[in-house]
PDB file of C-alpha atoms in Angstrom:
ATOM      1  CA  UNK A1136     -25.572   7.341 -57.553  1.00 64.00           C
ATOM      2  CA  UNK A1137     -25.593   3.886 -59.363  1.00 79.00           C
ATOM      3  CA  UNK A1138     -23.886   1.321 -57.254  1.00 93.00           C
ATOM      4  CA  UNK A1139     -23.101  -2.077 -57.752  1.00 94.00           C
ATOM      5  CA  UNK A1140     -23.613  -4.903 -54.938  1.00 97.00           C
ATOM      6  CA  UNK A1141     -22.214  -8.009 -54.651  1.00 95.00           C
ATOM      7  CA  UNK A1142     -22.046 -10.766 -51.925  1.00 97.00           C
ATOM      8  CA  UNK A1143     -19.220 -13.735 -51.558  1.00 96.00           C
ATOM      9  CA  UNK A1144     -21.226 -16.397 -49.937  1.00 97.00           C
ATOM     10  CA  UNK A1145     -18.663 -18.619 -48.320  1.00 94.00           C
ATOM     11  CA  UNK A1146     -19.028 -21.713 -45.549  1.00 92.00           C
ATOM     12  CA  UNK A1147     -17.359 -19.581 -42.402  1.00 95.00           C
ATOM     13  CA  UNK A1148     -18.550 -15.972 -43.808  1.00 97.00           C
ATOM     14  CA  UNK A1149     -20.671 -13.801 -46.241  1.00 97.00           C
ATOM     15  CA  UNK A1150     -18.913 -10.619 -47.275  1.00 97.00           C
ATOM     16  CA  UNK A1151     -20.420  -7.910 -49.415  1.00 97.00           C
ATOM     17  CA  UNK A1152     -19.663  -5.207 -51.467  1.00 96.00           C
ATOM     18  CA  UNK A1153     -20.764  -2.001 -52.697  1.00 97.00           C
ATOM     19  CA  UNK A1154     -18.993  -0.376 -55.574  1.00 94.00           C
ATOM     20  CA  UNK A1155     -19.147   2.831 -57.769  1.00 92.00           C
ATOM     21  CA  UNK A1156     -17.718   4.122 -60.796  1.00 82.00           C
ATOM     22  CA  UNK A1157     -18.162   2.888 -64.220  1.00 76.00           C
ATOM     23  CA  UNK A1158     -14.733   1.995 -66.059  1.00 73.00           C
ATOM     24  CA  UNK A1159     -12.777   2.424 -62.797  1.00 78.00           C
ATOM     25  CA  UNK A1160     -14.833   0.495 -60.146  1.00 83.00           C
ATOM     26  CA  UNK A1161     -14.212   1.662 -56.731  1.00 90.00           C
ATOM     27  CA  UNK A1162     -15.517  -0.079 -53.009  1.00 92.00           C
ATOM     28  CA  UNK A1163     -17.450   2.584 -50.880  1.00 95.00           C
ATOM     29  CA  UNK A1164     -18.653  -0.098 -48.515  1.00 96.00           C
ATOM     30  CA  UNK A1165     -17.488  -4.282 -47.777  1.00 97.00           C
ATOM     31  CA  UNK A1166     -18.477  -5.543 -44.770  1.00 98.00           C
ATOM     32  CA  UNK A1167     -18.780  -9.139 -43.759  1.00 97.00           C
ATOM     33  CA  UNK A1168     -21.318 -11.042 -41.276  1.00 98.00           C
ATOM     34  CA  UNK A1169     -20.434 -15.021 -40.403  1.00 98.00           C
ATOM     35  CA  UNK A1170     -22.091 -17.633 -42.200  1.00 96.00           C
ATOM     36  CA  UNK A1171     -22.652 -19.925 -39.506  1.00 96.00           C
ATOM     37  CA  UNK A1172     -24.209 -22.431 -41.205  1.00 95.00           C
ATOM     38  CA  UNK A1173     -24.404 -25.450 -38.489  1.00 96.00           C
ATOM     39  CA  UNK A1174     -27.975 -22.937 -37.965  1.00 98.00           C
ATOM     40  CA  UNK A1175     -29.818 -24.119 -41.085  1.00 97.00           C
ATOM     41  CA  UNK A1176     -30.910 -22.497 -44.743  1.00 98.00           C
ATOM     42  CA  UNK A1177     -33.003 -20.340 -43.169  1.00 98.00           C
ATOM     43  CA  UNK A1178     -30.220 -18.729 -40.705  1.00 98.00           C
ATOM     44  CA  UNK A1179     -28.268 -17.929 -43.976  1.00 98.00           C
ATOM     45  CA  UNK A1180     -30.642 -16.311 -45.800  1.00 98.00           C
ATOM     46  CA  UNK A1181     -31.284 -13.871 -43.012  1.00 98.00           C
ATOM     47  CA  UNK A1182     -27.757 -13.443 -42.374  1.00 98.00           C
ATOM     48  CA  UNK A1183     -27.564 -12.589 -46.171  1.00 98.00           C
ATOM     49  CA  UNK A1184     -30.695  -9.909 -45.605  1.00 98.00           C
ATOM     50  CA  UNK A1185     -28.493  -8.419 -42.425  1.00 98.00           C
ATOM     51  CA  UNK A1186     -25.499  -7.846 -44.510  1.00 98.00           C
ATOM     52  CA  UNK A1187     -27.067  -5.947 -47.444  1.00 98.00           C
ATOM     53  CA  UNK A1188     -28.960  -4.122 -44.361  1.00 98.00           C
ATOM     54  CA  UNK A1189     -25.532  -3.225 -43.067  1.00 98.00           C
ATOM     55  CA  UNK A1190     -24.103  -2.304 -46.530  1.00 98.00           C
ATOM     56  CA  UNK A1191     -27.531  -0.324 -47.094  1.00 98.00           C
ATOM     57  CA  UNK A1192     -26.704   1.368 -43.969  1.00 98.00           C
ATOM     58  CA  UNK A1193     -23.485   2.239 -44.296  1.00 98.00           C
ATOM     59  CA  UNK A1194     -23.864   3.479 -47.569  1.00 97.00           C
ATOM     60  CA  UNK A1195     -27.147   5.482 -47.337  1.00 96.00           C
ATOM     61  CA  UNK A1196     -27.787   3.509 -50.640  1.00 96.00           C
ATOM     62  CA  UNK A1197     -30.687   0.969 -51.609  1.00 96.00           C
ATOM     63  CA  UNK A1198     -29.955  -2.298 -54.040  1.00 97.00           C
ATOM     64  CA  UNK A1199     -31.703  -2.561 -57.271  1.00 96.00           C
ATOM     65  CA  UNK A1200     -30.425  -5.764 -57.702  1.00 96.00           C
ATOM     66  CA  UNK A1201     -27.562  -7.589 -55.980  1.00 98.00           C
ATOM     67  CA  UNK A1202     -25.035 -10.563 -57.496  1.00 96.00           C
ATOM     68  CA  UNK A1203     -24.205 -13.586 -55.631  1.00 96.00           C
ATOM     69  CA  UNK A1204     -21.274 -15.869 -55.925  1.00 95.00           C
ATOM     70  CA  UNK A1205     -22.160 -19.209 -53.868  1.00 95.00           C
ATOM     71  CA  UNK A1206     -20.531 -22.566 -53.629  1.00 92.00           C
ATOM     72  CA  UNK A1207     -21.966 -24.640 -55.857  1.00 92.00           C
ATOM     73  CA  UNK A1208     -24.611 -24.431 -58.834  1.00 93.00           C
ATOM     74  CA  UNK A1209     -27.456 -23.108 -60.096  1.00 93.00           C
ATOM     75  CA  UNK A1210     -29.132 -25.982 -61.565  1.00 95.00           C
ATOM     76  CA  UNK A1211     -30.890 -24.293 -64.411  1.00 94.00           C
ATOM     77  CA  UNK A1212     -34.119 -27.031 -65.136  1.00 97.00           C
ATOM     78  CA  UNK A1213     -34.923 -26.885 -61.471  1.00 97.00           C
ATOM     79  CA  UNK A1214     -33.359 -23.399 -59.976  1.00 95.00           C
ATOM     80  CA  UNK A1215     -31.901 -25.357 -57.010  1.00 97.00           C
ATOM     81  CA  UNK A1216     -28.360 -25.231 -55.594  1.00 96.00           C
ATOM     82  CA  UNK A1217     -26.480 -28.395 -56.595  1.00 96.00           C
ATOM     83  CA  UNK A1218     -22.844 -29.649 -55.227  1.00 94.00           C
ATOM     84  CA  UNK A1219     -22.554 -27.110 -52.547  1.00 95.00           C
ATOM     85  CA  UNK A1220     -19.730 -27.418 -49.559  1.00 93.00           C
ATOM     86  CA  UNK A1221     -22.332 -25.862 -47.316  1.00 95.00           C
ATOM     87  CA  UNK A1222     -24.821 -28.447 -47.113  1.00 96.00           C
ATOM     88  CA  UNK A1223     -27.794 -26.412 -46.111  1.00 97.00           C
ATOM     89  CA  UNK A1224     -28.043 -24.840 -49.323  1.00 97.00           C
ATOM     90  CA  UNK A1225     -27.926 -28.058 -51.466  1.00 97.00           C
ATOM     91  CA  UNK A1226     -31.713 -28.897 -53.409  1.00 98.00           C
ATOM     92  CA  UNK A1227     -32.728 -25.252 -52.058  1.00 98.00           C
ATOM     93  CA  UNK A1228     -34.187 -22.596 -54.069  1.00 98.00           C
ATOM     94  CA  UNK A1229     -31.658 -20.344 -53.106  1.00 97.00           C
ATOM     95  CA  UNK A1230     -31.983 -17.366 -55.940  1.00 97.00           C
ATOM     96  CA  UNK A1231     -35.575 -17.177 -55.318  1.00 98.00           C
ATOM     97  CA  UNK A1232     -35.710 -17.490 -51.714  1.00 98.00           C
ATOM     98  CA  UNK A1233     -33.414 -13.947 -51.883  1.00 98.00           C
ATOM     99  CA  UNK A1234     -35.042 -12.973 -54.473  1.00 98.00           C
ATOM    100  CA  UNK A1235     -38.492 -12.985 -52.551  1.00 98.00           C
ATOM    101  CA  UNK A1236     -36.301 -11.793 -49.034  1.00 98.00           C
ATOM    102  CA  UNK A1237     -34.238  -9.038 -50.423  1.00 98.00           C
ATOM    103  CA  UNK A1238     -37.615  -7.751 -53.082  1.00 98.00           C
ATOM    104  CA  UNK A1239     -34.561  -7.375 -56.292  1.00 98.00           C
ATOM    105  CA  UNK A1240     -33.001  -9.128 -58.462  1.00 98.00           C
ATOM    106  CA  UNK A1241     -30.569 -11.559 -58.056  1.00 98.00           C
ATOM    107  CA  UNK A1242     -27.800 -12.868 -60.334  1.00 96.00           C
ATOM    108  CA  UNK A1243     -26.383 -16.282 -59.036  1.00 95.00           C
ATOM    109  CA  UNK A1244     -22.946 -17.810 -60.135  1.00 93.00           C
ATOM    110  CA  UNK A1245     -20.524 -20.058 -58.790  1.00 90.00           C
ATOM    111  CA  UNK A1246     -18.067 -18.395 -56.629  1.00 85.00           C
ATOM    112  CA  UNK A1247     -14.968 -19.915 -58.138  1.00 78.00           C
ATOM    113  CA  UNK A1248     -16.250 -18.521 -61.900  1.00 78.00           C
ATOM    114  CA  UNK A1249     -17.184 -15.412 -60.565  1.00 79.00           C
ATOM    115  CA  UNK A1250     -13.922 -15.164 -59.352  1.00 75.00           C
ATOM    116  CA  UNK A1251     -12.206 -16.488 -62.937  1.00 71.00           C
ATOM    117  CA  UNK A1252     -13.775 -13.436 -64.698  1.00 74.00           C
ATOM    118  CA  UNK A1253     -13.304 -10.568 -62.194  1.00 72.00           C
ATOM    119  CA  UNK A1254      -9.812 -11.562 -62.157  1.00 70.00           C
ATOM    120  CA  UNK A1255     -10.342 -11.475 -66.520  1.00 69.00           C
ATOM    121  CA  UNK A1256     -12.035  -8.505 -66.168  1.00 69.00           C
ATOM    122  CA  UNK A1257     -10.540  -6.214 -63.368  1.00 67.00           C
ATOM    123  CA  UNK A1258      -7.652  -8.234 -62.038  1.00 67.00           C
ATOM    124  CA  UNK A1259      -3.673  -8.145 -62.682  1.00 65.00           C
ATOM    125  CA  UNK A1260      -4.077 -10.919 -65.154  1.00 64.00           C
ATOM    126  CA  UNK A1261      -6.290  -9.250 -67.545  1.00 62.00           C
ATOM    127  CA  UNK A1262      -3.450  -8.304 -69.670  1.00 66.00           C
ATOM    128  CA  UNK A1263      -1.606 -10.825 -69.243  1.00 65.00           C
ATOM    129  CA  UNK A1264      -3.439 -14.322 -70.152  1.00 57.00           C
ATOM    130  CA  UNK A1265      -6.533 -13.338 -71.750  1.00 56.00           C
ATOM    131  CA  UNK A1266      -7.041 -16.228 -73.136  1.00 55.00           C
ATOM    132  CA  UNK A1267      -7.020 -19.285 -70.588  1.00 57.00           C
ATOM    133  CA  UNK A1268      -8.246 -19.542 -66.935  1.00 58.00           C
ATOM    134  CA  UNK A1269      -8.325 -22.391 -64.629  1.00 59.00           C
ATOM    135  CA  UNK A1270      -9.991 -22.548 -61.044  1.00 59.00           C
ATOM    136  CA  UNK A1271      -9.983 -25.259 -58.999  1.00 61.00           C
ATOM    137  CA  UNK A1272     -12.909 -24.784 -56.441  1.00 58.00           C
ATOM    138  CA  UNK A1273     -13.309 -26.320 -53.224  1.00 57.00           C
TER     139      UNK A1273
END
């Protein structure tokens, strides 16, 4: 079965998602862990590699490549986080860091966009203002 993952990464918690289906996505597994980022970089990207174990579990399914939403950017000359509300993760190489924990791919947005064009995409508004979106992240 060809699943899709995805993980929310968020300054109190991490939640993650498994979904099926192809024009009718459907969640077979979401599951969060806490953040907990007073603990450092490091804490966070093992809490990230708990979750997907969790969702791997729970699922009986394996990730061939996972997409993150995180607060801030992706800066794209240097691949390091920029303008994050967790600290820790500022001037990190966050994408590869996973990327070299969890051994797939990993697409990297911010949260707030990623949340813009689900909402496009999948959401009640995608019929109704397909044109415009604002998002005020925090």
């Amino acid at each position: 079965m060809q699943a899709l993952w995805g993980i929310d990464l968020g300054g109190t918690k991490i939640e993650g998602v498994v979904l099926q289906g192809k024009d009718n996505l459907k969640p077979i597994a979401r599951l969060r862990v806490p953040t907990e980022q007073v603990h450092g970089y490091h804490h966070i990207l093992n809490q990230i590699k708990k979750l997907v174990a969790q969702l791997s579990a729970a699922t009986y399914l394996s990730p061939t490549h996972i997409g993150i939403g995180t607060p801030g950017t992706l800066d794209p000359q240097t691949q390091l986080l920029k303008n994050s509300n967790t600290l820790c993760l500022n001037d990190k190489p966050l994408k590869k860091d996973l990327e070299d924990l969890l051994g797939v791919p990993v697409a990297m947005a911010n949260d707030a966009n990623c949340f813009a064009v689900a909402e496009a995409r999948m959401g009640a508004v995608q019929s109704q203002f397909p044109e415009a979106r604002v998002v005020f992240g925090v």
